[in-house]
PDB file of C-alpha atoms in Angstrom:
ATOM      1  CA  MET A   1     108.704 156.318 225.971  1.00  0.00           C
ATOM      2  CA  PHE A   2     109.143 158.964 223.444  1.00  0.00           C
ATOM      3  CA  LYS A   3     108.200 162.005 223.730  1.00  0.00           C
ATOM      4  CA  GLU A   4     107.571 164.460 221.123  1.00  0.00           C
ATOM      5  CA  ASN A   5     107.936 169.076 222.094  1.00  0.00           C
ATOM      6  CA  MET A   6     105.889 169.974 219.280  1.00  0.00           C
ATOM      7  CA  HIS A   7     107.289 173.714 219.352  1.00  0.00           C
ATOM      8  CA  THR A   8     110.996 173.022 219.736  1.00  0.00           C
ATOM      9  CA  LYS A   9     111.609 176.793 218.396  1.00  0.00           C
ATOM     10  CA  VAL A  10     108.939 179.589 218.283  1.00  0.00           C
ATOM     11  CA  GLY A  11     107.251 180.359 215.138  1.00  0.00           C
ATOM     12  CA  PHE A  12     109.160 176.752 214.126  1.00  0.00           C
ATOM     13  CA  GLU A  13     105.885 174.779 211.819  1.00  0.00           C
ATOM     14  CA  MET A  14     106.671 171.750 210.286  1.00  0.00           C
ATOM     15  CA  ASN A  15     104.682 169.568 208.197  1.00  0.00           C
ATOM     16  CA  ILE A  16     105.062 165.879 207.045  1.00  0.00           C
ATOM     17  CA  ASN A  17     103.303 164.394 204.455  1.00  0.00           C
ATOM     18  CA  LYS A  18     103.556 160.905 201.988  1.00  0.00           C
ATOM     19  CA  ASP A  19     105.827 162.345 199.774  1.00  0.00           C
ATOM     20  CA  ASP A  20     106.046 160.101 196.136  1.00  0.00           C
ATOM     21  CA  VAL A  21     109.847 161.405 195.372  1.00  0.00           C
ATOM     22  CA  THR A  22     109.698 163.052 192.258  1.00  0.00           C
ATOM     23  CA  ALA A  23     110.450 166.152 193.325  1.00  0.00           C
ATOM     24  CA  PRO A  24     113.753 167.146 192.555  1.00  0.00           C
ATOM     25  CA  ASP A  25     114.591 169.323 196.394  1.00  0.00           C
ATOM     26  CA  VAL A  26     113.559 165.536 198.021  1.00  0.00           C
ATOM     27  CA  ILE A  27     116.136 163.372 195.413  1.00  0.00           C
ATOM     28  CA  ALA A  28     118.983 165.410 195.966  1.00  0.00           C
ATOM     29  CA  LEU A  29     118.715 165.251 199.835  1.00  0.00           C
ATOM     30  CA  LEU A  30     118.128 161.278 199.064  1.00  0.00           C
ATOM     31  CA  GLN A  31     121.463 161.622 197.029  1.00  0.00           C
ATOM     32  CA  ASP A  32     123.176 163.616 199.631  1.00  0.00           C
ATOM     33  CA  HIS A  33     122.451 161.213 201.744  1.00  0.00           C
ATOM     34  CA  LEU A  34     123.690 158.384 199.878  1.00  0.00           C
ATOM     35  CA  LYS A  35     126.629 160.393 198.879  1.00  0.00           C
ATOM     36  CA  SER A  36     126.993 161.078 203.238  1.00  0.00           C
ATOM     37  CA  MET A  37     127.753 156.208 203.389  1.00  0.00           C
ATOM     38  CA  THR A  38     129.662 156.751 201.301  1.00  0.00           C
ATOM     39  CA  LEU A  39     132.221 158.544 203.393  1.00  0.00           C
ATOM     40  CA  CYS A  40     131.370 156.750 206.470  1.00  0.00           C
ATOM     41  CA  SER A  41     130.597 153.161 205.189  1.00  0.00           C
ATOM     42  CA  PRO A  42     132.646 150.855 202.843  1.00  0.00           C
ATOM     43  CA  PRO A  43     130.535 149.419 199.991  1.00  0.00           C
ATOM     44  CA  GLU A  44     129.167 146.366 200.613  1.00  0.00           C
ATOM     45  CA  SER A  45     128.250 148.398 204.550  1.00  0.00           C
ATOM     46  CA  ILE A  46     125.519 150.372 202.927  1.00  0.00           C
ATOM     47  CA  HIS A  47     122.124 149.702 203.093  1.00  0.00           C
ATOM     48  CA  ALA A  48     121.097 153.329 202.070  1.00  0.00           C
ATOM     49  CA  LEU A  49     117.960 152.701 199.592  1.00  0.00           C
ATOM     50  CA  ASN A  50     117.742 154.396 195.923  1.00  0.00           C
ATOM     51  CA  THR A  51     115.592 156.884 195.178  1.00  0.00           C
ATOM     52  CA  ASP A  52     114.185 153.933 192.224  1.00  0.00           C
ATOM     53  CA  ARG A  53     113.656 151.834 195.431  1.00  0.00           C
ATOM     54  CA  LEU A  54     111.783 154.084 197.469  1.00  0.00           C
ATOM     55  CA  ARG A  55     109.243 154.196 194.876  1.00  0.00           C
ATOM     56  CA  GLN A  56     108.194 150.596 195.592  1.00  0.00           C
ATOM     57  CA  PRO A  57     105.150 149.654 197.027  1.00  0.00           C
ATOM     58  CA  ASP A  58     106.113 148.196 200.913  1.00  0.00           C
ATOM     59  CA  VAL A  59     108.242 152.165 201.310  1.00  0.00           C
ATOM     60  CA  THR A  60     106.177 154.685 202.262  1.00  0.00           C
ATOM     61  CA  LEU A  61     108.693 158.209 202.369  1.00  0.00           C
ATOM     62  CA  TRP A  62     107.395 161.608 204.549  1.00  0.00           C
ATOM     63  CA  SER A  63     109.017 164.768 203.821  1.00  0.00           C
ATOM     64  CA  ALA A  64     109.296 166.976 206.451  1.00  0.00           C
ATOM     65  CA  ARG A  65     108.690 170.893 205.460  1.00  0.00           C
ATOM     66  CA  GLU A  66     108.266 174.571 206.521  1.00  0.00           C
ATOM     67  CA  ASP A  67     106.949 176.842 204.190  1.00  0.00           C
ATOM     68  CA  GLY A  68     107.647 174.473 201.133  1.00  0.00           C
ATOM     69  CA  VAL A  69     111.631 174.462 202.523  1.00  0.00           C
ATOM     70  CA  LEU A  70     112.464 170.425 202.550  1.00  0.00           C
ATOM     71  CA  LEU A  71     113.273 169.967 205.833  1.00  0.00           C
ATOM     72  CA  GLY A  72     114.039 166.431 205.879  1.00  0.00           C
ATOM     73  CA  CYS A  73     112.274 163.296 205.110  1.00  0.00           C
ATOM     74  CA  GLY A  74     112.268 159.327 206.723  1.00  0.00           C
ATOM     75  CA  ALA A  75     110.792 156.282 205.234  1.00  0.00           C
ATOM     76  CA  LEU A  76     109.271 152.994 206.550  1.00  0.00           C
ATOM     77  CA  LYS A  77     109.487 149.708 204.533  1.00  0.00           C
ATOM     78  CA  GLU A  78     107.041 146.674 205.435  1.00  0.00           C
ATOM     79  CA  LEU A  79     109.274 143.727 206.267  1.00  0.00           C
ATOM     80  CA  ASN A  80     106.172 141.693 206.953  1.00  0.00           C
ATOM     81  CA  SER A  81     102.651 142.792 208.401  1.00  0.00           C
ATOM     82  CA  ARG A  82     103.611 142.429 212.287  1.00  0.00           C
ATOM     83  CA  HIS A  83     107.503 143.965 211.233  1.00  0.00           C
ATOM     84  CA  GLY A  84     108.989 147.406 209.783  1.00  0.00           C
ATOM     85  CA  GLU A  85     111.915 149.211 208.832  1.00  0.00           C
ATOM     86  CA  LEU A  86     112.445 152.275 209.551  1.00  0.00           C
ATOM     87  CA  LYS A  87     114.429 154.393 206.174  1.00  0.00           C
ATOM     88  CA  SER A  88     116.014 156.959 204.878  1.00  0.00           C
ATOM     89  CA  MET A  89     116.377 158.895 208.180  1.00  0.00           C
ATOM     90  CA  LYS A  90     118.039 162.635 206.750  1.00  0.00           C
ATOM     91  CA  THR A  91     117.587 166.303 208.070  1.00  0.00           C
ATOM     92  CA  SER A  92     118.934 168.989 205.072  1.00  0.00           C
ATOM     93  CA  PRO A  93     122.257 170.120 206.515  1.00  0.00           C
ATOM     94  CA  GLN A  94     120.442 173.550 206.523  1.00  0.00           C
ATOM     95  CA  HIS A  95     118.175 172.583 209.660  1.00  0.00           C
ATOM     96  CA  VAL A  96     120.154 170.369 212.308  1.00  0.00           C
ATOM     97  CA  ARG A  97     119.279 170.488 215.322  1.00  0.00           C
ATOM     98  CA  LYS A  98     116.212 171.973 215.083  1.00  0.00           C
ATOM     99  CA  GLY A  99     114.326 169.165 216.197  1.00  0.00           C
ATOM    100  CA  VAL A 100     113.653 167.788 212.683  1.00  0.00           C
ATOM    101  CA  ALA A 101     114.585 164.284 212.401  1.00  0.00           C
ATOM    102  CA  LYS A 102     112.564 163.550 215.788  1.00  0.00           C
ATOM    103  CA  ARG A 103     109.238 164.814 214.538  1.00  0.00           C
ATOM    104  CA  ILE A 104     109.643 162.622 211.380  1.00  0.00           C
ATOM    105  CA  LEU A 105     110.668 159.147 213.916  1.00  0.00           C
ATOM    106  CA  HIS A 106     107.579 160.174 215.777  1.00  0.00           C
ATOM    107  CA  HIS A 107     105.033 160.534 213.152  1.00  0.00           C
ATOM    108  CA  ILE A 108     106.976 156.817 211.455  1.00  0.00           C
ATOM    109  CA  ILE A 109     106.961 155.517 214.710  1.00  0.00           C
ATOM    110  CA  GLU A 110     102.950 156.719 215.290  1.00  0.00           C
ATOM    111  CA  GLU A 111     102.309 155.414 211.471  1.00  0.00           C
ATOM    112  CA  ALA A 112     104.350 151.801 212.382  1.00  0.00           C
ATOM    113  CA  LYS A 113     101.579 151.404 214.998  1.00  0.00           C
ATOM    114  CA  ARG A 114      98.357 153.039 213.491  1.00  0.00           C
ATOM    115  CA  ARG A 115      99.695 149.999 210.738  1.00  0.00           C
ATOM    116  CA  GLY A 116     100.000 147.576 213.663  1.00  0.00           C
ATOM    117  CA  TYR A 117     103.350 146.151 213.501  1.00  0.00           C
ATOM    118  CA  GLN A 118     104.895 144.523 216.575  1.00  0.00           C
ATOM    119  CA  ARG A 119     108.198 146.225 215.890  1.00  0.00           C
ATOM    120  CA  LEU A 120     110.387 148.362 214.424  1.00  0.00           C
ATOM    121  CA  SER A 121     113.921 148.307 213.534  1.00  0.00           C
ATOM    122  CA  LEU A 122     116.555 149.572 211.513  1.00  0.00           C
ATOM    123  CA  GLU A 123     119.841 149.404 210.361  1.00  0.00           C
ATOM    124  CA  THR A 124     122.681 152.230 210.857  1.00  0.00           C
ATOM    125  CA  GLY A 125     126.157 152.155 211.170  1.00  0.00           C
ATOM    126  CA  SER A 126     128.796 152.110 213.834  1.00  0.00           C
ATOM    127  CA  VAL A 127     131.016 154.648 213.944  1.00  0.00           C
ATOM    128  CA  GLU A 128     131.134 157.862 215.381  1.00  0.00           C
ATOM    129  CA  ALA A 129     129.357 160.020 212.818  1.00  0.00           C
ATOM    130  CA  PHE A 130     126.277 157.900 213.036  1.00  0.00           C
ATOM    131  CA  LEU A 131     126.615 158.803 216.818  1.00  0.00           C
ATOM    132  CA  PRO A 132     123.839 161.659 217.438  1.00  0.00           C
ATOM    133  CA  ALA A 133     121.037 159.053 214.743  1.00  0.00           C
ATOM    134  CA  ARG A 134     121.931 156.248 217.149  1.00  0.00           C
ATOM    135  CA  LEU A 135     121.123 158.558 220.679  1.00  0.00           C
ATOM    136  CA  LEU A 136     118.027 159.921 218.839  1.00  0.00           C
ATOM    137  CA  TYR A 137     117.037 156.180 218.117  1.00  0.00           C
ATOM    138  CA  GLU A 138     118.128 155.802 221.896  1.00  0.00           C
ATOM    139  CA  LYS A 139     116.132 157.863 224.013  1.00  0.00           C
ATOM    140  CA  ALA A 140     112.897 156.708 221.381  1.00  0.00           C
ATOM    141  CA  GLY A 141     112.731 153.739 222.747  1.00  0.00           C
ATOM    142  CA  PHE A 142     115.412 151.737 220.044  1.00  0.00           C
ATOM    143  CA  GLN A 143     116.861 148.829 221.958  1.00  0.00           C
ATOM    144  CA  TYR A 144     120.256 146.891 219.997  1.00  0.00           C
ATOM    145  CA  CYS A 145     119.197 143.764 218.551  1.00  0.00           C
ATOM    146  CA  GLU A 146     120.682 140.475 216.490  1.00  0.00           C
ATOM    147  CA  PRO A 147     120.406 141.080 212.378  1.00  0.00           C
ATOM    148  CA  PHE A 148     117.535 140.977 211.168  1.00  0.00           C
ATOM    149  CA  GLY A 149     115.201 140.407 207.718  1.00  0.00           C
ATOM    150  CA  ASP A 150     118.174 140.102 205.474  1.00  0.00           C
ATOM    151  CA  TYR A 151     120.788 141.982 206.861  1.00  0.00           C
ATOM    152  CA  ASN A 152     124.401 140.181 208.218  1.00  0.00           C
ATOM    153  CA  GLU A 153     126.549 140.581 211.148  1.00  0.00           C
ATOM    154  CA  ASP A 154     128.860 143.327 209.620  1.00  0.00           C
ATOM    155  CA  PRO A 155     131.685 145.232 211.930  1.00  0.00           C
ATOM    156  CA  ASN A 156     130.222 148.757 210.719  1.00  0.00           C
ATOM    157  CA  SER A 157     126.418 148.296 210.909  1.00  0.00           C
ATOM    158  CA  LEU A 158     124.380 148.582 214.530  1.00  0.00           C
ATOM    159  CA  PHE A 159     121.448 146.719 214.412  1.00  0.00           C
ATOM    160  CA  MET A 160     118.201 148.681 216.991  1.00  0.00           C
ATOM    161  CA  THR A 161     114.848 147.661 217.225  1.00  0.00           C
ATOM    162  CA  LEU A 162     111.591 149.118 218.938  1.00  0.00           C
ATOM    163  CA  ASN A 163     109.165 146.815 220.526  1.00  0.00           C
ATOM    164  CA  MET A 164     105.708 147.780 219.764  1.00  0.00           C
ATOM    165  CA  ARG A 165     103.169 145.442 221.647  1.00  0.00           C
TER     166      ARG A 165
END
C-alpha cells in the first residue's frame, strides 16, 4: 500500500489545508490545469472541474503550500456515501518532482477513509502526457477499472479505483 515519506527533501515542509477556491494563486493553478487538458484531450474528453464546480458542497479542495507558496492542489468529490472521486490533482510547474502530488494524494486517501468511503475512483487521460499521474496512482494501489458514475467509455480516458475496505 501507499507509504508516505514526510520529508521528500531536506528543509521541505508542506502544509495541506482545505481551500475555498478563492485565492488568486489557486484559481490561476486550476485555470492552468484546465488549459493543459485542452493540449492533450479533445473538449468532449475533458472532465476537469472548473473553479465554480470546485466550490460546490459535494467537493472539497485542498491546497498544499510551503511558506505560503502554492505547491499544488487536489480535490475529493463525493459520488455517494460510499464512493468518492479524486479530482483536480495539479502540481505547480515550479514544484514538480518534489513529492507534492504524492503528499496530496495521500491526504485525500486518508480523508476518504475518514469519511468511510469504500472506494475512491478517478478518471485520467490515456495519452503519454498523463503517464506520470497514472504511475503515481498505480503506486498508491489504484487499479484500472470500467467507467464509473456518469462516465462513458472514451479512448482518451482511463479509469482507476482504490478499494478502501
